[in-house]
Short mmCIF file of C-alpha atoms and ligand atoms in Angstrom, two decimals:
data_model
loop_
_atom_site.label_atom_id
_atom_site.label_comp_id
_atom_site.label_asym_id
_atom_site.label_seq_id
_atom_site.Cartn_x
_atom_site.Cartn_y
_atom_site.Cartn_z
CA MET A 1 308.31 200.88 152.16
CA ARG A 2 310.06 199.60 155.27
CA TYR A 3 312.12 196.48 155.63
CA LEU A 4 311.64 193.95 158.41
CA SER A 5 314.06 191.40 159.86
CA THR A 6 313.12 187.68 159.35
CA VAL A 7 314.07 187.14 163.01
CA GLY A 8 311.66 189.89 164.08
CA ARG A 9 313.64 191.20 166.97
CA SER A 10 314.97 194.46 165.46
CA GLU A 11 313.12 197.54 164.25
CA PRO A 12 311.82 197.94 160.70
CA VAL A 13 314.13 200.26 158.74
CA ALA A 14 314.15 202.20 155.56
CA LEU A 15 315.88 200.69 152.51
CA ASP A 16 318.97 202.92 152.98
CA THR A 17 319.66 201.46 156.37
CA ALA A 18 318.99 197.89 155.22
CA LEU A 19 321.43 198.39 152.41
CA ARG A 20 324.13 199.84 154.58
CA ARG A 21 323.79 197.06 157.16
CA GLY A 22 323.34 193.99 154.97
CA LEU A 23 322.29 191.88 157.91
CA ALA A 24 319.72 193.10 160.55
CA PRO A 25 321.14 193.66 164.06
CA ASP A 26 319.24 190.56 165.38
CA GLY A 27 321.00 188.45 162.80
CA GLY A 28 317.96 188.21 160.55
CA LEU A 29 317.66 188.99 156.81
CA TYR A 30 315.76 192.03 155.61
CA VAL A 31 312.49 191.49 153.73
CA PRO A 32 310.05 194.14 152.42
CA GLU A 33 307.17 194.90 154.74
CA HIS A 34 304.62 194.30 152.05
CA LEU A 35 304.68 193.63 148.30
CA PRO A 36 303.29 196.00 145.66
CA GLU A 37 300.99 194.57 142.98
CA PHE A 38 301.56 194.69 139.33
CA HIS A 39 299.57 193.52 136.44
CA PHE A 40 301.09 192.24 133.17
CA ALA A 41 299.62 195.39 131.41
CA ASP A 42 301.51 197.71 133.83
CA LEU A 43 304.83 196.56 132.24
CA ALA A 44 303.75 195.54 128.78
CA ASP A 45 305.15 198.73 127.16
CA CYS A 46 308.58 198.59 128.82
CA ARG A 47 311.14 198.14 126.09
CA SER A 48 314.22 197.54 128.17
CA LEU A 49 315.17 195.92 131.41
CA ALA A 50 316.20 199.28 132.80
CA GLU A 51 312.72 200.59 132.06
CA THR A 52 310.97 197.57 133.63
CA ALA A 53 313.33 197.82 136.65
CA HIS A 54 312.47 201.51 137.12
CA ARG A 55 308.80 200.72 137.26
CA VAL A 56 309.05 197.56 139.34
CA LEU A 57 311.46 198.99 141.92
CA THR A 58 309.80 202.36 142.44
CA PRO A 59 307.49 201.15 145.21
CA PHE A 60 310.35 199.33 146.91
CA LEU A 61 312.35 202.61 147.05
CA ARG A 62 309.34 204.75 148.09
CA ASP A 63 310.96 206.03 151.35
CA SER A 64 314.49 205.86 150.18
CA SER A 65 316.81 208.78 149.41
CA LEU A 66 317.67 206.75 146.28
CA LEU A 67 314.23 207.12 144.76
CA GLU A 68 315.03 210.23 142.76
CA SER A 69 318.21 208.60 141.34
CA LEU A 70 316.42 205.28 140.53
CA GLU A 71 316.26 205.98 136.82
CA ASP A 72 320.03 206.69 136.73
CA ILE A 73 320.73 203.60 138.85
CA THR A 74 318.78 201.26 136.67
CA GLN A 75 320.31 202.79 133.50
CA GLU A 76 323.82 202.55 134.95
CA ALA A 77 323.55 199.09 136.51
CA LEU A 78 320.97 197.11 134.53
CA ASP A 79 321.66 198.21 131.02
CA LEU A 80 322.93 194.73 130.13
CA PRO A 81 321.78 192.50 127.27
CA LEU A 82 319.12 190.02 128.37
CA PRO A 83 318.53 187.65 125.47
CA LEU A 84 315.57 185.32 125.52
CA ILE A 85 316.49 182.38 123.25
CA GLU A 86 313.80 180.05 121.96
CA PHE A 87 315.11 176.50 121.93
CA GLU A 88 312.05 174.35 121.82
CA ARG A 89 309.64 175.88 119.37
CA GLY A 90 306.91 177.80 121.12
CA ARG A 91 307.62 175.94 124.31
CA SER A 92 311.01 176.61 125.90
CA TRP A 93 313.17 179.74 126.24
CA MET A 94 316.58 180.32 127.74
CA LEU A 95 316.92 183.53 129.66
CA GLU A 96 320.62 184.33 129.27
CA LEU A 97 321.74 186.16 132.38
CA PHE A 98 325.45 186.08 131.68
CA HIS A 99 326.20 189.07 129.43
CA GLY A 100 327.64 191.28 132.17
CA PRO A 101 331.39 191.94 132.84
CA THR A 102 331.99 188.73 134.73
CA ALA A 103 329.81 186.47 132.67
CA ALA A 104 327.42 185.29 135.27
CA PHE A 105 323.98 186.54 136.54
CA LYS A 106 325.55 187.96 139.70
CA ASP A 107 326.58 191.06 137.67
CA PHE A 108 323.00 192.42 137.69
CA ALA A 109 322.76 192.49 141.48
CA ALA A 110 326.39 193.49 142.16
CA ARG A 111 326.19 196.48 139.80
CA PHE A 112 322.86 197.58 141.23
CA LEU A 113 324.22 197.38 144.79
CA ALA A 114 327.25 199.33 143.83
CA ALA A 115 325.24 202.02 142.12
CA CYS A 116 323.08 202.35 145.20
CA MET A 117 325.85 202.32 147.78
CA THR A 118 327.88 204.87 145.87
CA ARG A 119 324.91 207.26 146.00
CA LEU A 120 324.25 206.57 149.71
CA ARG A 121 327.79 207.51 150.65
CA ALA A 122 328.53 210.93 152.15
CA PRO A 123 331.61 212.49 150.59
CA ASP A 124 333.49 212.67 153.82
CA GLU A 125 332.62 209.20 155.02
CA PRO A 126 335.47 206.82 155.88
CA VAL A 127 336.13 203.87 153.48
CA GLN A 128 333.51 201.15 153.65
CA THR A 129 334.45 197.50 153.34
CA ILE A 130 332.26 195.12 151.42
CA VAL A 131 332.86 191.54 152.60
CA VAL A 132 331.74 188.85 150.29
CA ALA A 133 331.82 185.06 150.64
CA THR A 134 331.73 183.48 147.22
CA SER A 135 331.21 180.04 145.72
CA GLY A 136 332.87 181.46 142.58
CA ASP A 137 330.85 184.08 140.80
CA THR A 138 329.61 186.52 143.38
CA GLY A 139 333.11 187.62 144.37
CA GLY A 140 334.06 188.51 140.77
CA ALA A 141 330.80 190.40 140.19
CA VAL A 142 331.11 192.42 143.34
CA ALA A 143 334.75 193.10 142.65
CA ALA A 144 334.00 194.28 139.15
CA ALA A 145 331.20 196.44 140.35
CA PHE A 146 333.20 198.23 143.12
CA HIS A 147 336.65 198.07 141.51
CA ARG A 148 338.34 201.54 141.84
CA ARG A 149 335.20 203.05 143.28
CA PRO A 150 336.38 205.71 145.71
CA GLY A 151 335.34 205.13 149.37
CA PHE A 152 335.00 201.36 149.00
CA ARG A 153 337.16 198.36 149.63
CA VAL A 154 336.20 194.81 148.79
CA VAL A 155 337.23 191.67 150.69
CA ILE A 156 336.54 188.41 148.83
CA LEU A 157 336.59 184.97 150.60
CA TYR A 158 336.58 182.00 148.22
CA PRO A 159 337.02 178.32 148.99
CA ARG A 160 340.35 176.85 147.76
CA GLY A 161 340.06 174.19 145.00
CA ARG A 162 336.27 174.66 144.90
CA VAL A 163 336.16 177.22 142.05
CA SER A 164 337.18 176.80 138.41
CA ALA A 165 340.64 177.88 137.34
CA ARG A 166 339.16 180.78 135.37
CA GLN A 167 336.97 181.83 138.28
CA ALA A 168 340.01 181.82 140.61
CA HIS A 169 341.94 183.85 138.10
CA GLN A 170 339.12 186.33 137.78
CA LEU A 171 338.81 186.73 141.57
CA GLY A 172 342.45 187.69 141.96
CA ALA A 173 342.62 189.77 138.82
CA PHE A 174 341.35 193.09 140.16
CA GLY A 175 343.84 194.36 142.74
CA ASP A 176 343.67 198.05 143.83
CA ASN A 177 340.82 198.24 146.33
CA VAL A 178 339.93 194.48 146.04
CA HIS A 179 341.55 192.04 148.55
CA THR A 180 341.12 188.40 147.60
CA PHE A 181 341.51 185.62 150.17
CA CYS A 182 341.71 181.85 149.23
CA VAL A 183 340.24 180.06 152.21
CA ALA A 184 341.14 176.50 153.19
CA GLY A 185 337.59 175.26 153.47
CA ASP A 186 334.33 175.06 151.61
CA PHE A 187 331.80 177.84 150.67
CA ASP A 188 329.87 177.38 153.91
CA ASP A 189 333.11 178.05 155.86
CA CYS A 190 333.56 181.26 153.84
CA GLN A 191 330.01 182.26 154.52
CA ARG A 192 330.31 181.59 158.27
CA LEU A 193 333.54 183.69 158.34
CA ALA A 194 331.77 186.60 156.54
CA LYS A 195 328.73 186.34 158.88
CA ARG A 196 330.91 186.35 162.03
CA ALA A 197 332.83 189.32 160.69
CA LEU A 198 329.54 191.15 160.14
CA ASN A 199 328.47 190.38 163.70
CA ASP A 200 331.72 191.53 165.22
CA PRO A 201 331.16 195.07 166.52
CA GLU A 202 334.81 196.15 166.51
CA LEU A 203 335.30 194.92 162.92
CA VAL A 204 332.10 196.47 161.80
CA GLU A 205 333.13 199.79 163.41
CA ARG A 206 336.84 199.87 162.31
CA LEU A 207 336.28 198.68 158.74
CA ARG A 208 332.75 199.86 158.28
CA LEU A 209 331.92 196.41 157.15
CA THR A 210 328.94 195.61 155.09
CA SER A 211 327.81 192.60 153.17
CA ALA A 212 327.30 192.05 149.47
CA ASN A 213 326.21 188.49 149.76
CA SER A 214 322.81 187.31 148.60
CA ILE A 215 321.68 188.10 152.11
CA SER A 216 321.73 191.79 151.12
CA ILE A 217 318.31 193.06 150.09
CA GLY A 218 320.15 195.19 147.47
CA ARG A 219 321.06 191.96 145.68
CA LEU A 220 317.57 190.50 145.71
CA LEU A 221 315.60 193.50 144.36
CA PRO A 222 317.40 193.86 140.99
CA GLN A 223 317.07 190.13 140.30
CA VAL A 224 313.37 190.42 140.57
CA THR A 225 313.38 192.82 137.57
CA TYR A 226 314.75 190.35 134.93
CA TYR A 227 312.06 187.79 135.84
CA ALA A 228 309.49 190.65 135.63
CA HIS A 229 310.79 191.71 132.20
CA ALA A 230 311.19 188.28 130.73
CA SER A 231 307.81 186.92 132.03
CA VAL A 232 306.01 189.86 130.56
CA GLN A 233 307.78 189.48 127.17
CA LEU A 234 306.92 185.78 127.12
CA PHE A 235 303.32 186.36 128.15
CA ARG A 236 303.01 188.78 125.20
CA ARG A 237 304.13 185.98 122.87
CA THR A 238 302.40 182.93 124.40
CA SER A 239 299.54 184.38 126.50
CA ALA A 240 300.68 181.84 129.09
CA ALA A 241 302.47 182.19 132.44
CA ALA A 242 305.56 180.18 131.78
CA ASP A 243 307.01 177.81 134.47
CA VAL A 244 310.47 178.91 135.42
CA ILE A 245 313.39 176.59 136.19
CA VAL A 246 316.19 178.24 138.16
CA PRO A 247 319.65 176.73 138.83
CA THR A 248 319.84 177.10 142.60
CA GLY A 249 322.49 177.24 145.33
CA ASN A 250 322.03 179.90 147.98
CA LEU A 251 318.49 180.50 146.75
CA GLY A 252 318.97 184.17 145.92
CA ASN A 253 318.12 184.00 142.20
CA ALA A 254 315.11 181.62 142.68
CA LEU A 255 313.77 183.73 145.56
CA ALA A 256 313.80 186.79 143.22
CA CYS A 257 311.66 184.73 140.86
CA VAL A 258 309.28 183.91 143.74
CA LEU A 259 308.97 187.62 144.52
CA ALA A 260 308.32 188.45 140.86
CA ARG A 261 305.42 185.96 140.89
CA ARG A 262 304.15 187.46 144.19
CA LEU A 263 304.04 190.89 142.54
CA GLY A 264 301.48 189.47 140.26
CA LEU A 265 303.59 188.81 137.15
CA PRO A 266 302.83 185.93 134.83
CA ILE A 267 304.97 183.14 136.25
CA GLY A 268 303.64 179.60 136.67
CA GLU A 269 305.42 177.00 138.79
CA ILE A 270 308.91 177.74 140.04
CA VAL A 271 311.26 174.84 139.93
CA LEU A 272 314.62 174.84 141.80
CA ALA A 273 317.31 172.83 140.02
CA THR A 274 320.13 171.96 142.38
CA ASN A 275 323.27 169.98 141.85
CA ALA A 276 324.01 166.89 144.16
CA ASN A 277 323.59 169.11 147.24
CA ARG A 278 320.16 167.74 148.23
CA THR A 279 319.17 170.05 151.07
CA LEU A 280 316.30 171.64 149.07
CA SER A 281 315.17 168.56 147.14
CA ASP A 282 315.07 166.46 150.37
CA TYR A 283 313.07 169.25 152.01
CA PHE A 284 310.57 169.47 149.15
CA ASP A 285 310.38 165.67 149.19
CA GLY A 286 308.84 165.97 152.68
CA GLN A 287 311.94 165.83 155.01
CA ASP A 288 312.63 168.38 157.66
CA TYR A 289 314.95 171.19 156.59
CA ARG A 290 318.48 170.05 157.39
CA GLY A 291 321.44 172.19 156.55
CA ARG A 292 324.59 170.24 155.90
CA PRO A 293 328.16 170.64 154.59
CA GLY A 294 328.40 171.56 150.90
CA LEU A 295 329.47 168.77 148.45
CA ALA A 296 331.87 169.70 145.64
CA THR A 297 330.26 169.29 142.24
CA LEU A 298 330.74 170.32 138.61
CA ALA A 299 328.26 173.18 139.14
CA ASN A 300 330.40 174.65 141.79
CA ALA A 301 328.62 178.02 142.26
CA MET A 302 325.76 175.96 143.64
CA ASP A 303 327.83 173.94 146.14
CA VAL A 304 325.75 175.10 149.08
CA GLY A 305 324.53 172.76 151.78
CA ASP A 306 322.68 175.37 153.87
CA PRO A 307 321.25 178.05 151.60
CA SER A 308 321.07 181.32 153.51
CA ASN A 309 318.02 182.63 151.63
CA PHE A 310 315.98 179.70 152.86
CA GLU A 311 315.22 181.85 155.86
CA ARG A 312 313.64 184.50 153.57
CA LEU A 313 311.69 181.91 151.53
CA ALA A 314 310.33 180.42 154.73
CA TRP A 315 309.35 183.93 155.92
CA PHE A 316 307.37 184.69 152.77
CA TYR A 317 305.55 181.38 153.12
CA ARG A 318 305.03 181.69 156.84
CA ASP A 319 301.25 181.33 156.61
CA GLN A 320 301.37 178.47 154.21
CA ASP A 321 303.03 175.02 153.86
CA LEU A 322 306.01 175.66 151.68
CA ARG A 323 306.11 172.02 150.69
CA ASN A 324 302.61 172.06 149.31
CA SER A 325 303.23 175.30 147.43
CA ASP A 326 303.90 175.92 143.73
CA ILE A 327 307.60 175.53 144.25
CA ARG A 328 309.43 172.25 143.47
CA ALA A 329 313.05 171.20 143.85
CA PHE A 330 315.06 168.52 142.03
CA SER A 331 318.73 167.48 142.45
CA VAL A 332 320.94 166.61 139.47
CA SER A 333 324.13 164.47 139.71
CA ASP A 334 327.48 165.29 138.08
CA GLU A 335 327.01 162.42 135.72
CA VAL A 336 323.70 163.79 134.46
CA ILE A 337 325.24 167.35 134.25
CA ARG A 338 327.93 165.96 131.84
CA ARG A 339 325.34 164.16 129.70
CA THR A 340 323.04 167.21 129.57
CA VAL A 341 325.84 169.56 128.47
CA GLN A 342 326.43 167.16 125.53
CA GLU A 343 322.74 166.67 124.76
CA VAL A 344 322.03 170.34 124.66
CA ASP A 345 324.90 170.84 122.24
CA GLN A 346 323.65 168.06 119.97
CA ARG A 347 319.99 168.74 120.13
CA TYR A 348 319.84 172.56 120.25
CA HIS A 349 323.36 173.59 119.17
CA MET A 350 323.76 175.55 122.37
CA GLU A 351 326.77 175.64 124.70
CA ILE A 352 325.70 175.72 128.36
CA CYS A 353 327.42 175.94 131.70
CA PRO A 354 327.14 173.09 134.26
CA HIS A 355 324.62 175.11 136.40
CA THR A 356 322.37 175.70 133.46
CA ALA A 357 322.66 171.98 132.63
CA CYS A 358 320.91 171.20 135.98
CA ALA A 359 317.99 173.35 134.93
CA VAL A 360 317.75 171.90 131.42
CA GLU A 361 317.81 168.31 132.82
CA VAL A 362 314.88 169.29 135.08
CA LEU A 363 313.04 170.57 131.98
CA HIS A 364 313.67 167.30 130.18
CA MET A 365 312.34 165.36 133.21
CA ARG A 366 309.22 167.50 133.27
CA ARG A 367 308.60 167.04 129.54
CA LYS A 368 308.95 163.23 130.09
CA TYR A 369 306.31 163.36 132.84
CA GLY A 370 303.86 165.32 130.64
CA HIS A 371 304.42 168.97 131.55
CA TYR A 372 303.82 170.67 128.20
CA ARG A 373 303.44 174.22 129.39
CA PRO A 374 305.89 176.96 128.21
CA HIS A 375 309.06 176.98 130.25
CA LEU A 376 311.67 179.65 130.90
CA VAL A 377 315.09 178.25 131.92
CA ALA A 378 317.48 180.67 133.65
CA ALA A 379 320.98 180.35 132.14
CA THR A 380 323.21 181.61 134.93
CA ALA A 381 326.76 181.63 133.57
CA HIS A 382 328.70 181.60 130.26
CA PRO A 383 330.12 178.13 129.64
CA ALA A 384 333.61 179.60 129.00
CA LYS A 385 333.87 180.22 132.72
CA PHE A 386 333.77 176.48 133.26
CA ASP A 387 335.95 175.49 130.33
CA GLU A 388 337.63 172.61 132.28
CA VAL A 389 334.20 170.90 132.50
CA VAL A 390 332.60 171.96 129.30
CA GLU A 391 335.38 171.76 126.68
CA PRO A 392 336.20 168.06 127.10
CA LEU A 393 332.51 167.27 126.86
CA LEU A 394 332.05 169.21 123.70
CA GLY A 395 335.43 168.32 122.25
CA ARG A 396 336.22 171.85 121.36
CA ALA A 397 337.20 175.19 122.84
CA VAL A 398 334.56 177.60 124.11
CA GLU A 399 335.40 181.19 123.31
CA PRO A 400 335.32 183.51 126.40
CA PRO A 401 333.20 186.64 125.84
CA PRO A 402 335.36 189.82 125.47
CA ALA A 403 334.88 191.09 129.05
CA LEU A 404 335.95 187.76 130.59
CA ALA A 405 338.93 187.52 128.18
CA THR A 406 340.11 190.97 129.31
CA LEU A 407 340.09 189.84 132.99
CA LEU A 408 341.85 186.57 132.14
CA ALA A 409 344.69 188.50 130.41
CA ARG A 410 345.42 190.35 133.75
CA ASN A 411 347.79 189.14 136.53
CA SER A 412 346.03 187.45 139.44
CA ARG A 413 346.82 187.29 143.08
CA ALA A 414 345.10 185.88 146.18
CA GLU A 415 346.20 185.48 149.79
CA ASP A 416 345.93 182.07 151.50
CA LEU A 417 343.83 182.01 154.72
CA VAL A 418 342.91 179.27 157.13
CA ALA A 419 339.21 178.99 157.92
CA ASP A 420 339.64 180.44 161.35
CA PHE A 421 337.82 183.58 162.44
CA ALA A 422 340.55 184.84 164.85
CA VAL A 423 343.15 184.71 162.02
CA MET A 424 340.87 186.47 159.52
CA ARG A 425 340.03 189.12 162.07
CA GLN A 426 343.73 189.98 162.46
CA ARG A 427 344.18 190.29 158.67
CA LEU A 428 341.09 192.51 158.35
CA LEU A 429 342.19 194.79 161.24
CA ALA A 430 345.60 195.01 159.42
CA LEU A 431 343.81 196.18 156.28
CA ALA A 432 342.01 198.87 158.16
CA SER A 433 345.20 200.30 159.60
CA HIS A 434 346.59 201.00 156.09
C1 LIG B 1 325.49 181.86 142.11
C2 LIG B 1 325.23 180.96 140.99
C3 LIG B 1 324.16 180.09 141.06
C4 LIG B 1 323.23 179.95 142.26
O1 LIG B 1 322.52 181.09 142.49
P1 LIG B 1 321.84 181.33 143.97
O2 LIG B 1 321.28 182.66 143.93
O3 LIG B 1 322.97 181.16 144.95
O4 LIG B 1 320.87 180.26 144.17
C5 LIG B 1 323.84 179.34 139.87
N1 LIG B 1 324.62 179.43 138.84
C6 LIG B 1 325.70 180.25 138.74
C7 LIG B 1 326.49 180.27 137.50
C8 LIG B 1 326.02 181.06 139.85
O5 LIG B 1 327.04 181.82 139.73
#
């Protein structure tokens, strides 16, 4: 399997190269040349996510030096709990994606990427730098996955005041080979800085820069596997292809669901639930695609005004009208997020994070308009990560899971940075000379 650039002006490459580079030399995002086909029955006997992942990812790694380690990689990286919680009898399930070390779904992808990159590294290779712009959760997941891994350094860029206090604490709590920058700007500024760094030949050369953002194909592939695993499990119970609602920001998680469906797995409609950032809902309402600055909302990990994976989505639908496809998008306001967090607590006795609340609200709207099919709702983070939002709404404390509690007990440190590429460039070059 080779990987093409969405821009189409650079050579197709093997997975190993796509993983090392992050971004294609022409500035495009890597996409698989073709998609393998699976039938429900091909995966019906897989008992764990790691097993499903091994089967689903094998064709994607066909020409990769990683193929023979794939079983180890999936065991090491994807052996995380993946509960499927029924909350409307026989009709709705929550797919809890937050049982990894940093309590958000980003752990699956970050751990997979780290397991791959560690195996791709030659023992005498100079230190590689993973640069990651984060709206709150990616940075922590990537830091946790690469923390103290020899041969790697992590540079995190997060937007000041746009992440929760616990997220900020977590981002600065690693130290060692993890360098955390608190940027005066929004997530899109952080993403622009990261992209410029990755397109700067001297930086790339001196720091051996590579990306771990959702633009990396190594993030997308592992995320396909939990939709594959969950959709097959649900199909076994309901004999129906569930519609899937995905809390969406940069479109990485939802795109993985789109790919899982394209592989032939039993997934019905895919519904993108965004916060007040309306880029996607406006587009699916019939407007032209228009990237814009990100608005700050309660679901801050989705404060994205110009989702970078849109380019990949458009590429996969290049022969079709994306707006007349089986993908929908709806936007949810902060006010409704608050109400939904409370409703879900009262109705189902479940504590959810503000991102997951966007998806549950979209489910409630669909029920109201007569969609009675089974639904799978992706729950993207543990509510304790967003305690400032959730606790006042519930009127009680939300207990952090043990891994998160351990990180919160550590000291935390971040360096302030203006959103200026020249300044960041100097800081990065200084890191390289140490
Ligand atoms: C990153 C994140 C999202 C958005 O995921 P994308 O892949 O960027 O669309 C949603 N919820 C949480 C909790 C996140 O951390």
